[in-house]
mmCIF file of C-alpha atoms in Angstrom:
data_model
loop_
_atom_site.group_PDB
_atom_site.id
_atom_site.type_symbol
_atom_site.label_atom_id
_atom_site.label_comp_id
_atom_site.label_asym_id
_atom_site.label_seq_id
_atom_site.Cartn_x
_atom_site.Cartn_y
_atom_site.Cartn_z
ATOM 1 C CA MET A 7 64.684 -7.155 -6.261
ATOM 2 C CA LEU A 8 66.086 -3.838 -5.120
ATOM 3 C CA HIS A 9 68.994 -3.950 -2.719
ATOM 4 C CA HIS A 10 67.689 -3.124 0.742
ATOM 5 C CA GLU A 11 68.594 -3.412 4.401
ATOM 6 C CA ASP A 12 66.220 -4.204 7.241
ATOM 7 C CA HIS A 13 67.760 -2.526 10.280
ATOM 8 C CA GLY A 14 65.472 -4.433 12.611
ATOM 9 C CA GLY A 15 63.373 -3.322 15.528
ATOM 10 C CA ASP A 16 59.939 -4.259 16.793
ATOM 11 C CA GLY A 17 58.202 -0.997 16.000
ATOM 12 C CA GLU A 18 56.114 0.112 13.079
ATOM 13 C CA PRO A 19 57.954 -0.105 9.738
ATOM 14 C CA VAL A 20 59.448 3.079 8.291
ATOM 15 C CA VAL A 21 60.939 2.923 4.773
ATOM 16 C CA LEU A 22 63.588 5.489 3.814
ATOM 17 C CA LEU A 23 63.944 6.470 0.147
ATOM 18 C CA HIS A 24 67.018 8.420 -0.903
ATOM 19 C CA ALA A 25 67.757 11.290 -3.288
ATOM 20 C CA PHE A 26 69.170 11.096 -6.843
ATOM 21 C CA PRO A 27 71.905 10.264 -7.814
ATOM 22 C CA LEU A 28 72.801 8.932 -4.370
ATOM 23 C CA ASP A 29 72.078 5.668 -2.564
ATOM 24 C CA SER A 30 70.811 4.525 0.805
ATOM 25 C CA GLY A 31 74.105 5.496 2.418
ATOM 26 C CA MET A 32 72.723 9.035 2.728
ATOM 27 C CA TRP A 33 70.657 7.758 5.685
ATOM 28 C CA HIS A 34 73.602 6.478 7.716
ATOM 29 C CA ARG A 35 73.427 9.312 10.253
ATOM 30 C CA LEU A 36 69.646 9.117 10.748
ATOM 31 C CA VAL A 37 69.117 5.372 11.096
ATOM 32 C CA PRO A 38 70.824 4.982 14.515
ATOM 33 C CA LEU A 39 68.666 7.786 15.914
ATOM 34 C CA VAL A 40 65.317 6.223 15.028
ATOM 35 C CA ARG A 41 65.717 2.446 14.809
ATOM 36 C CA GLU A 42 64.978 1.942 18.513
ATOM 37 C CA ARG A 43 61.475 3.297 17.879
ATOM 38 C CA TRP A 44 60.731 1.708 14.499
ATOM 39 C CA ARG A 45 61.638 -1.087 12.180
ATOM 40 C CA VAL A 46 63.734 0.898 9.702
ATOM 41 C CA VAL A 47 64.207 -0.261 6.117
ATOM 42 C CA THR A 48 66.545 1.450 3.655
ATOM 43 C CA VAL A 49 66.389 0.825 -0.085
ATOM 44 C CA ASP A 50 68.712 1.529 -3.017
ATOM 45 C CA LEU A 51 66.524 2.821 -5.847
ATOM 46 C CA PRO A 52 66.834 1.085 -9.256
ATOM 47 C CA GLY A 53 70.272 1.339 -10.841
ATOM 48 C CA LEU A 54 71.721 3.170 -7.831
ATOM 49 C CA GLY A 55 73.841 1.873 -4.997
ATOM 50 C CA ALA A 56 73.851 -1.925 -5.087
ATOM 51 C CA SER A 57 70.571 -2.210 -7.028
ATOM 52 C CA GLU A 58 70.756 -3.471 -10.597
ATOM 53 C CA VAL A 59 69.729 -1.441 -13.615
ATOM 54 C CA PRO A 60 66.247 -2.669 -14.631
ATOM 55 C CA ASP A 61 65.549 -4.070 -18.078
ATOM 56 C CA ALA A 62 62.143 -2.374 -18.074
ATOM 57 C CA GLU A 63 61.364 1.030 -19.561
ATOM 58 C CA PRO A 64 62.187 3.729 -16.996
ATOM 59 C CA SER A 65 59.117 4.921 -15.109
ATOM 60 C CA MET A 66 58.300 6.269 -11.688
ATOM 61 C CA ALA A 67 55.481 3.727 -11.473
ATOM 62 C CA GLY A 68 58.051 0.986 -12.000
ATOM 63 C CA VAL A 69 60.251 2.403 -9.242
ATOM 64 C CA ALA A 70 57.315 2.548 -6.822
ATOM 65 C CA SER A 71 56.336 -1.009 -7.718
ATOM 66 C CA ALA A 72 59.882 -2.200 -7.039
ATOM 67 C CA VAL A 73 59.793 -0.643 -3.558
ATOM 68 C CA LEU A 74 56.458 -2.344 -2.903
ATOM 69 C CA ASP A 75 58.103 -5.621 -3.925
ATOM 70 C CA VAL A 76 60.657 -5.034 -1.164
ATOM 71 C CA LEU A 77 57.837 -4.601 1.347
ATOM 72 C CA ASP A 78 56.287 -7.841 0.111
ATOM 73 C CA ALA A 79 59.593 -9.671 0.480
ATOM 74 C CA LEU A 80 59.850 -8.419 4.062
ATOM 75 C CA THR A 81 56.182 -9.323 4.705
ATOM 76 C CA ILE A 82 55.382 -5.696 5.522
ATOM 77 C CA ASP A 83 51.745 -4.910 4.748
ATOM 78 C CA ARG A 84 51.863 -1.204 5.612
ATOM 79 C CA ALA A 85 54.658 1.242 6.354
ATOM 80 C CA HIS A 86 55.367 4.897 6.828
ATOM 81 C CA VAL A 87 57.453 6.076 3.875
ATOM 82 C CA PHE A 88 59.951 8.919 4.170
ATOM 83 C CA GLY A 89 61.329 10.129 0.858
ATOM 84 C CA ILE A 90 63.754 12.987 0.316
ATOM 85 C CA SER A 91 63.933 14.683 -3.092
ATOM 86 C CA THR A 92 63.611 11.883 -5.683
ATOM 87 C CA GLY A 93 62.689 9.568 -2.826
ATOM 88 C CA GLY A 94 59.743 11.875 -2.256
ATOM 89 C CA TYR A 95 58.647 11.408 -5.869
ATOM 90 C CA VAL A 96 58.703 7.652 -5.299
ATOM 91 C CA ALA A 97 56.739 7.966 -2.052
ATOM 92 C CA LEU A 98 54.123 10.094 -3.807
ATOM 93 C CA GLN A 99 53.882 7.547 -6.624
ATOM 94 C CA MET A 100 53.321 4.847 -4.012
ATOM 95 C CA ALA A 101 50.561 7.006 -2.539
ATOM 96 C CA THR A 102 49.089 7.248 -6.047
ATOM 97 C CA ASP A 103 49.247 3.551 -6.886
ATOM 98 C CA ALA A 104 48.900 1.804 -3.523
ATOM 99 C CA PRO A 105 47.737 4.222 -0.806
ATOM 100 C CA SER A 106 46.491 1.358 1.358
ATOM 101 C CA ARG A 107 50.108 0.162 1.756
ATOM 102 C CA LEU A 108 51.167 3.458 3.358
ATOM 103 C CA SER A 109 50.520 4.225 7.015
ATOM 104 C CA GLY A 110 51.775 7.750 6.470
ATOM 105 C CA LEU A 111 53.901 9.985 4.270
ATOM 106 C CA VAL A 112 56.948 11.991 5.261
ATOM 107 C CA LEU A 113 58.106 14.161 2.372
ATOM 108 C CA GLY A 114 61.382 16.040 2.444
ATOM 109 C CA SER A 115 62.829 18.544 -0.023
ATOM 110 C CA THR A 116 60.449 17.427 -2.748
ATOM 111 C CA THR A 117 57.369 18.498 -4.690
ATOM 112 C CA THR A 118 54.324 17.101 -6.441
ATOM 113 C CA LEU A 119 54.906 19.446 -9.388
ATOM 114 C CA LEU A 120 56.886 19.017 -12.625
ATOM 115 C CA VAL A 121 59.321 21.831 -11.946
ATOM 116 C CA GLU A 122 63.030 22.485 -11.481
ATOM 117 C CA PRO A 123 65.377 20.951 -10.525
ATOM 118 C CA ASP A 124 63.729 17.910 -12.111
ATOM 119 C CA ASP A 125 62.186 19.375 -15.219
ATOM 120 C CA PRO A 126 61.459 16.314 -17.413
ATOM 121 C CA ALA A 127 63.221 17.657 -20.509
ATOM 122 C CA GLN A 128 66.310 18.529 -18.480
ATOM 123 C CA ARG A 129 66.424 15.069 -16.913
ATOM 124 C CA ARG A 130 66.212 13.442 -20.334
ATOM 125 C CA ARG A 131 69.135 15.601 -21.457
ATOM 126 C CA THR A 132 71.032 14.572 -18.335
ATOM 127 C CA ALA A 133 70.457 10.888 -19.123
ATOM 128 C CA ALA A 134 71.692 11.321 -22.686
ATOM 129 C CA GLU A 135 74.806 13.175 -21.538
ATOM 130 C CA VAL A 136 75.657 10.556 -18.900
ATOM 131 C CA GLU A 137 75.371 7.845 -21.553
ATOM 132 C CA ARG A 138 77.384 9.826 -24.106
ATOM 133 C CA LEU A 139 80.257 10.384 -21.675
ATOM 134 C CA GLY A 140 79.986 7.039 -19.892
ATOM 135 C CA THR A 141 80.531 8.772 -16.549
ATOM 136 C CA THR A 142 78.474 10.436 -13.823
ATOM 137 C CA SER A 143 80.224 13.766 -14.341
ATOM 138 C CA PRO A 144 77.046 15.474 -15.643
ATOM 139 C CA VAL A 145 75.467 15.031 -12.179
ATOM 140 C CA ALA A 146 78.614 15.646 -10.126
ATOM 141 C CA GLY A 147 77.346 19.100 -9.195
ATOM 142 C CA SER A 148 74.648 17.443 -7.088
ATOM 143 C CA ALA A 149 77.232 16.998 -4.338
ATOM 144 C CA ASP A 150 77.679 20.737 -3.862
ATOM 145 C CA GLU A 151 74.008 21.517 -4.439
ATOM 146 C CA GLY A 152 72.881 18.856 -1.989
ATOM 147 C CA VAL A 153 73.981 20.654 1.152
ATOM 148 C CA GLY A 154 73.390 24.183 2.353
ATOM 149 C CA ALA A 155 75.833 27.002 2.961
ATOM 150 C CA THR A 156 76.099 26.207 6.668
ATOM 151 C CA ALA A 157 77.035 22.587 6.024
ATOM 152 C CA HIS A 158 79.568 23.666 3.392
ATOM 153 C CA ARG A 159 81.282 25.710 6.101
ATOM 154 C CA GLU A 160 80.832 23.430 9.093
ATOM 155 C CA GLN A 161 80.595 19.910 7.624
ATOM 156 C CA PRO A 162 82.699 19.883 4.435
ATOM 157 C CA GLU A 163 83.217 16.139 4.848
ATOM 158 C CA LEU A 164 79.601 15.666 3.748
ATOM 159 C CA VAL A 165 80.356 17.169 0.349
ATOM 160 C CA THR A 166 83.354 14.850 0.008
ATOM 161 C CA MET A 167 81.158 11.863 0.865
ATOM 162 C CA LEU A 168 78.549 12.886 -1.692
ATOM 163 C CA ARG A 169 81.158 13.358 -4.401
ATOM 164 C CA GLU A 170 82.514 9.885 -3.735
ATOM 165 C CA THR A 171 79.019 8.381 -3.842
ATOM 166 C CA ILE A 172 78.273 10.005 -7.187
ATOM 167 C CA ASP A 173 81.671 9.106 -8.610
ATOM 168 C CA ARG A 174 81.174 5.392 -7.917
ATOM 169 C CA ALA A 175 77.561 5.312 -9.144
ATOM 170 C CA ASN A 176 76.798 3.228 -12.225
ATOM 171 C CA PRO A 177 76.347 5.623 -15.187
ATOM 172 C CA ALA A 178 73.769 3.300 -16.743
ATOM 173 C CA GLY A 179 71.799 3.332 -13.509
ATOM 174 C CA VAL A 180 72.022 7.101 -13.217
ATOM 175 C CA ALA A 181 70.727 7.461 -16.785
ATOM 176 C CA TRP A 182 67.880 5.013 -16.115
ATOM 177 C CA MET A 183 66.781 6.841 -12.970
ATOM 178 C CA ALA A 184 67.055 10.223 -14.694
ATOM 179 C CA ARG A 185 64.598 8.971 -17.314
ATOM 180 C CA ALA A 186 62.330 7.539 -14.608
ATOM 181 C CA ILE A 187 62.280 10.979 -12.981
ATOM 182 C CA ALA A 188 61.477 12.527 -16.364
ATOM 183 C CA SER A 189 58.511 10.164 -16.719
ATOM 184 C CA ARG A 190 56.793 11.168 -13.503
ATOM 185 C CA SER A 191 53.388 12.817 -13.395
ATOM 186 C CA ASP A 192 52.029 15.604 -11.230
ATOM 187 C CA THR A 193 50.991 13.916 -7.975
ATOM 188 C CA THR A 194 49.132 16.792 -6.319
ATOM 189 C CA ASP A 195 45.774 15.011 -6.482
ATOM 190 C CA ALA A 196 47.231 11.904 -4.859
ATOM 191 C CA LEU A 197 48.662 14.024 -2.047
ATOM 192 C CA ILE A 198 45.296 15.734 -1.522
ATOM 193 C CA ARG A 199 43.421 12.426 -1.443
ATOM 194 C CA PHE A 200 45.902 10.531 0.725
ATOM 195 C CA PRO A 201 43.972 9.600 3.874
ATOM 196 C CA GLY A 202 46.916 9.074 6.216
ATOM 197 C CA PRO A 203 49.075 11.584 8.080
ATOM 198 C CA VAL A 204 51.484 13.752 6.091
ATOM 199 C CA ALA A 205 54.592 15.382 7.520
ATOM 200 C CA LEU A 206 56.848 17.704 5.529
ATOM 201 C CA VAL A 207 60.458 18.563 6.321
ATOM 202 C CA PHE A 208 62.537 21.120 4.416
ATOM 203 C CA GLY A 209 65.777 23.013 4.814
ATOM 204 C CA ALA A 210 65.744 26.786 5.053
ATOM 205 C CA GLU A 211 68.923 26.939 2.929
ATOM 206 C CA ASP A 212 67.659 24.619 0.198
ATOM 207 C CA GLN A 213 68.062 26.429 -3.120
ATOM 208 C CA ALA A 214 66.999 23.511 -5.336
ATOM 209 C CA THR A 215 63.673 22.763 -3.638
ATOM 210 C CA PRO A 216 62.882 25.635 -1.284
ATOM 211 C CA ALA A 217 60.553 25.429 1.682
ATOM 212 C CA SER A 218 57.907 27.193 -0.401
ATOM 213 C CA ARG A 219 57.348 23.800 -2.084
ATOM 214 C CA GLY A 220 56.383 22.420 1.297
ATOM 215 C CA GLU A 221 54.038 25.347 1.840
ATOM 216 C CA GLU A 222 52.395 24.553 -1.504
ATOM 217 C CA MET A 223 51.840 20.941 -0.537
ATOM 218 C CA LEU A 224 50.455 21.837 2.873
ATOM 219 C CA ALA A 225 48.102 24.361 1.279
ATOM 220 C CA ALA A 226 46.963 21.782 -1.279
ATOM 221 C CA ARG A 227 45.919 19.530 1.608
ATOM 222 C CA GLY A 228 44.030 22.375 3.253
ATOM 223 C CA GLY A 229 46.513 22.463 6.118
ATOM 224 C CA ARG A 230 46.134 18.755 6.913
ATOM 225 C CA GLY A 231 49.679 17.947 7.927
ATOM 226 C CA HIS A 232 52.716 19.588 9.440
ATOM 227 C CA LEU A 233 55.603 21.458 7.853
ATOM 228 C CA GLU A 234 58.972 21.701 9.575
ATOM 229 C CA VAL A 235 61.601 24.060 8.121
ATOM 230 C CA LEU A 236 65.030 23.438 9.609
ATOM 231 C CA PRO A 237 67.232 26.551 9.926
ATOM 232 C CA GLY A 238 70.763 26.400 8.566
ATOM 233 C CA VAL A 239 70.002 23.254 6.536
ATOM 234 C CA GLY A 240 69.983 22.635 2.785
ATOM 235 C CA HIS A 241 68.503 19.968 0.515
ATOM 236 C CA LEU A 242 69.661 16.728 2.174
ATOM 237 C CA THR A 243 68.123 17.378 5.575
ATOM 238 C CA ALA A 244 68.636 13.893 7.033
ATOM 239 C CA LEU A 245 72.336 14.006 6.178
ATOM 240 C CA GLU A 246 73.012 17.566 7.303
ATOM 241 C CA ALA A 247 70.833 17.645 10.412
ATOM 242 C CA PRO A 248 69.973 14.083 11.445
ATOM 243 C CA THR A 249 69.114 15.059 15.012
ATOM 244 C CA GLY A 250 66.604 17.663 13.881
ATOM 245 C CA VAL A 251 65.038 15.314 11.345
ATOM 246 C CA ALA A 252 64.867 12.507 13.933
ATOM 247 C CA ALA A 253 63.075 14.823 16.341
ATOM 248 C CA HIS A 254 60.586 15.726 13.606
ATOM 249 C CA LEU A 255 59.960 12.054 12.857
ATOM 250 C CA LEU A 256 59.610 11.124 16.522
ATOM 251 C CA ALA A 257 57.040 13.878 16.960
ATOM 252 C CA ARG A 258 55.047 13.279 13.766
ATOM 253 C CA VAL A 259 55.206 9.573 12.928
ATOM 254 C CA ALA A 260 52.764 7.484 14.942
ATOM 255 C CA ARG A 261 54.030 5.226 17.670
ATOM 256 C CA PRO A 262 53.569 1.490 17.083
#
């Protein structure tokens, strides 16, 4: 079972799925802003945070199934799922495999396509390098890339926090998740077919996954959804601008 935390509340469940190679701690600024409205659940993805490294072959389907197991353990039949970056890949895989379990999708700084920064071949090379060195140093640059130029200037403590998170991550878990990312499929069709509401949130300063990826997803759905681009914000929107992301969620995620 993946490590998870049920933050309580009587509202509709909202599951938060974090970016790679981080853990659920990246949500610590957002959770207090939204838990009065919803029942908020945070999850450490396989091998990251306090979750164990799976014995199974790495796959995005396996990651999605493990998150669904958390919902089962919490007796949650349906939930809104908000995934940022890799968390968005997991949310889209859940929409592929078990769309009836999702009340809605919130996708941040992510894409349905097999493109940079998560090109499958590059992620496999990353996994091999992490294993060869026995450290997370090959992904240490994610700390600087994760936040935008404005946050680098105005919130440098966020970069320090991210560096510490990556430094204490389990190299074996990082390698496993890198291979799971490499295994993912294009999920555009699943996004198009998903019957529930879709909200998209991106940072205007995101260099890794620019807001144009959100425009592509909105266009694929024929405009069915809403795209919010936050000014002065980079890749990890919920960490850099929790108030803005909370406002987007409060406006776009259905009330219980």
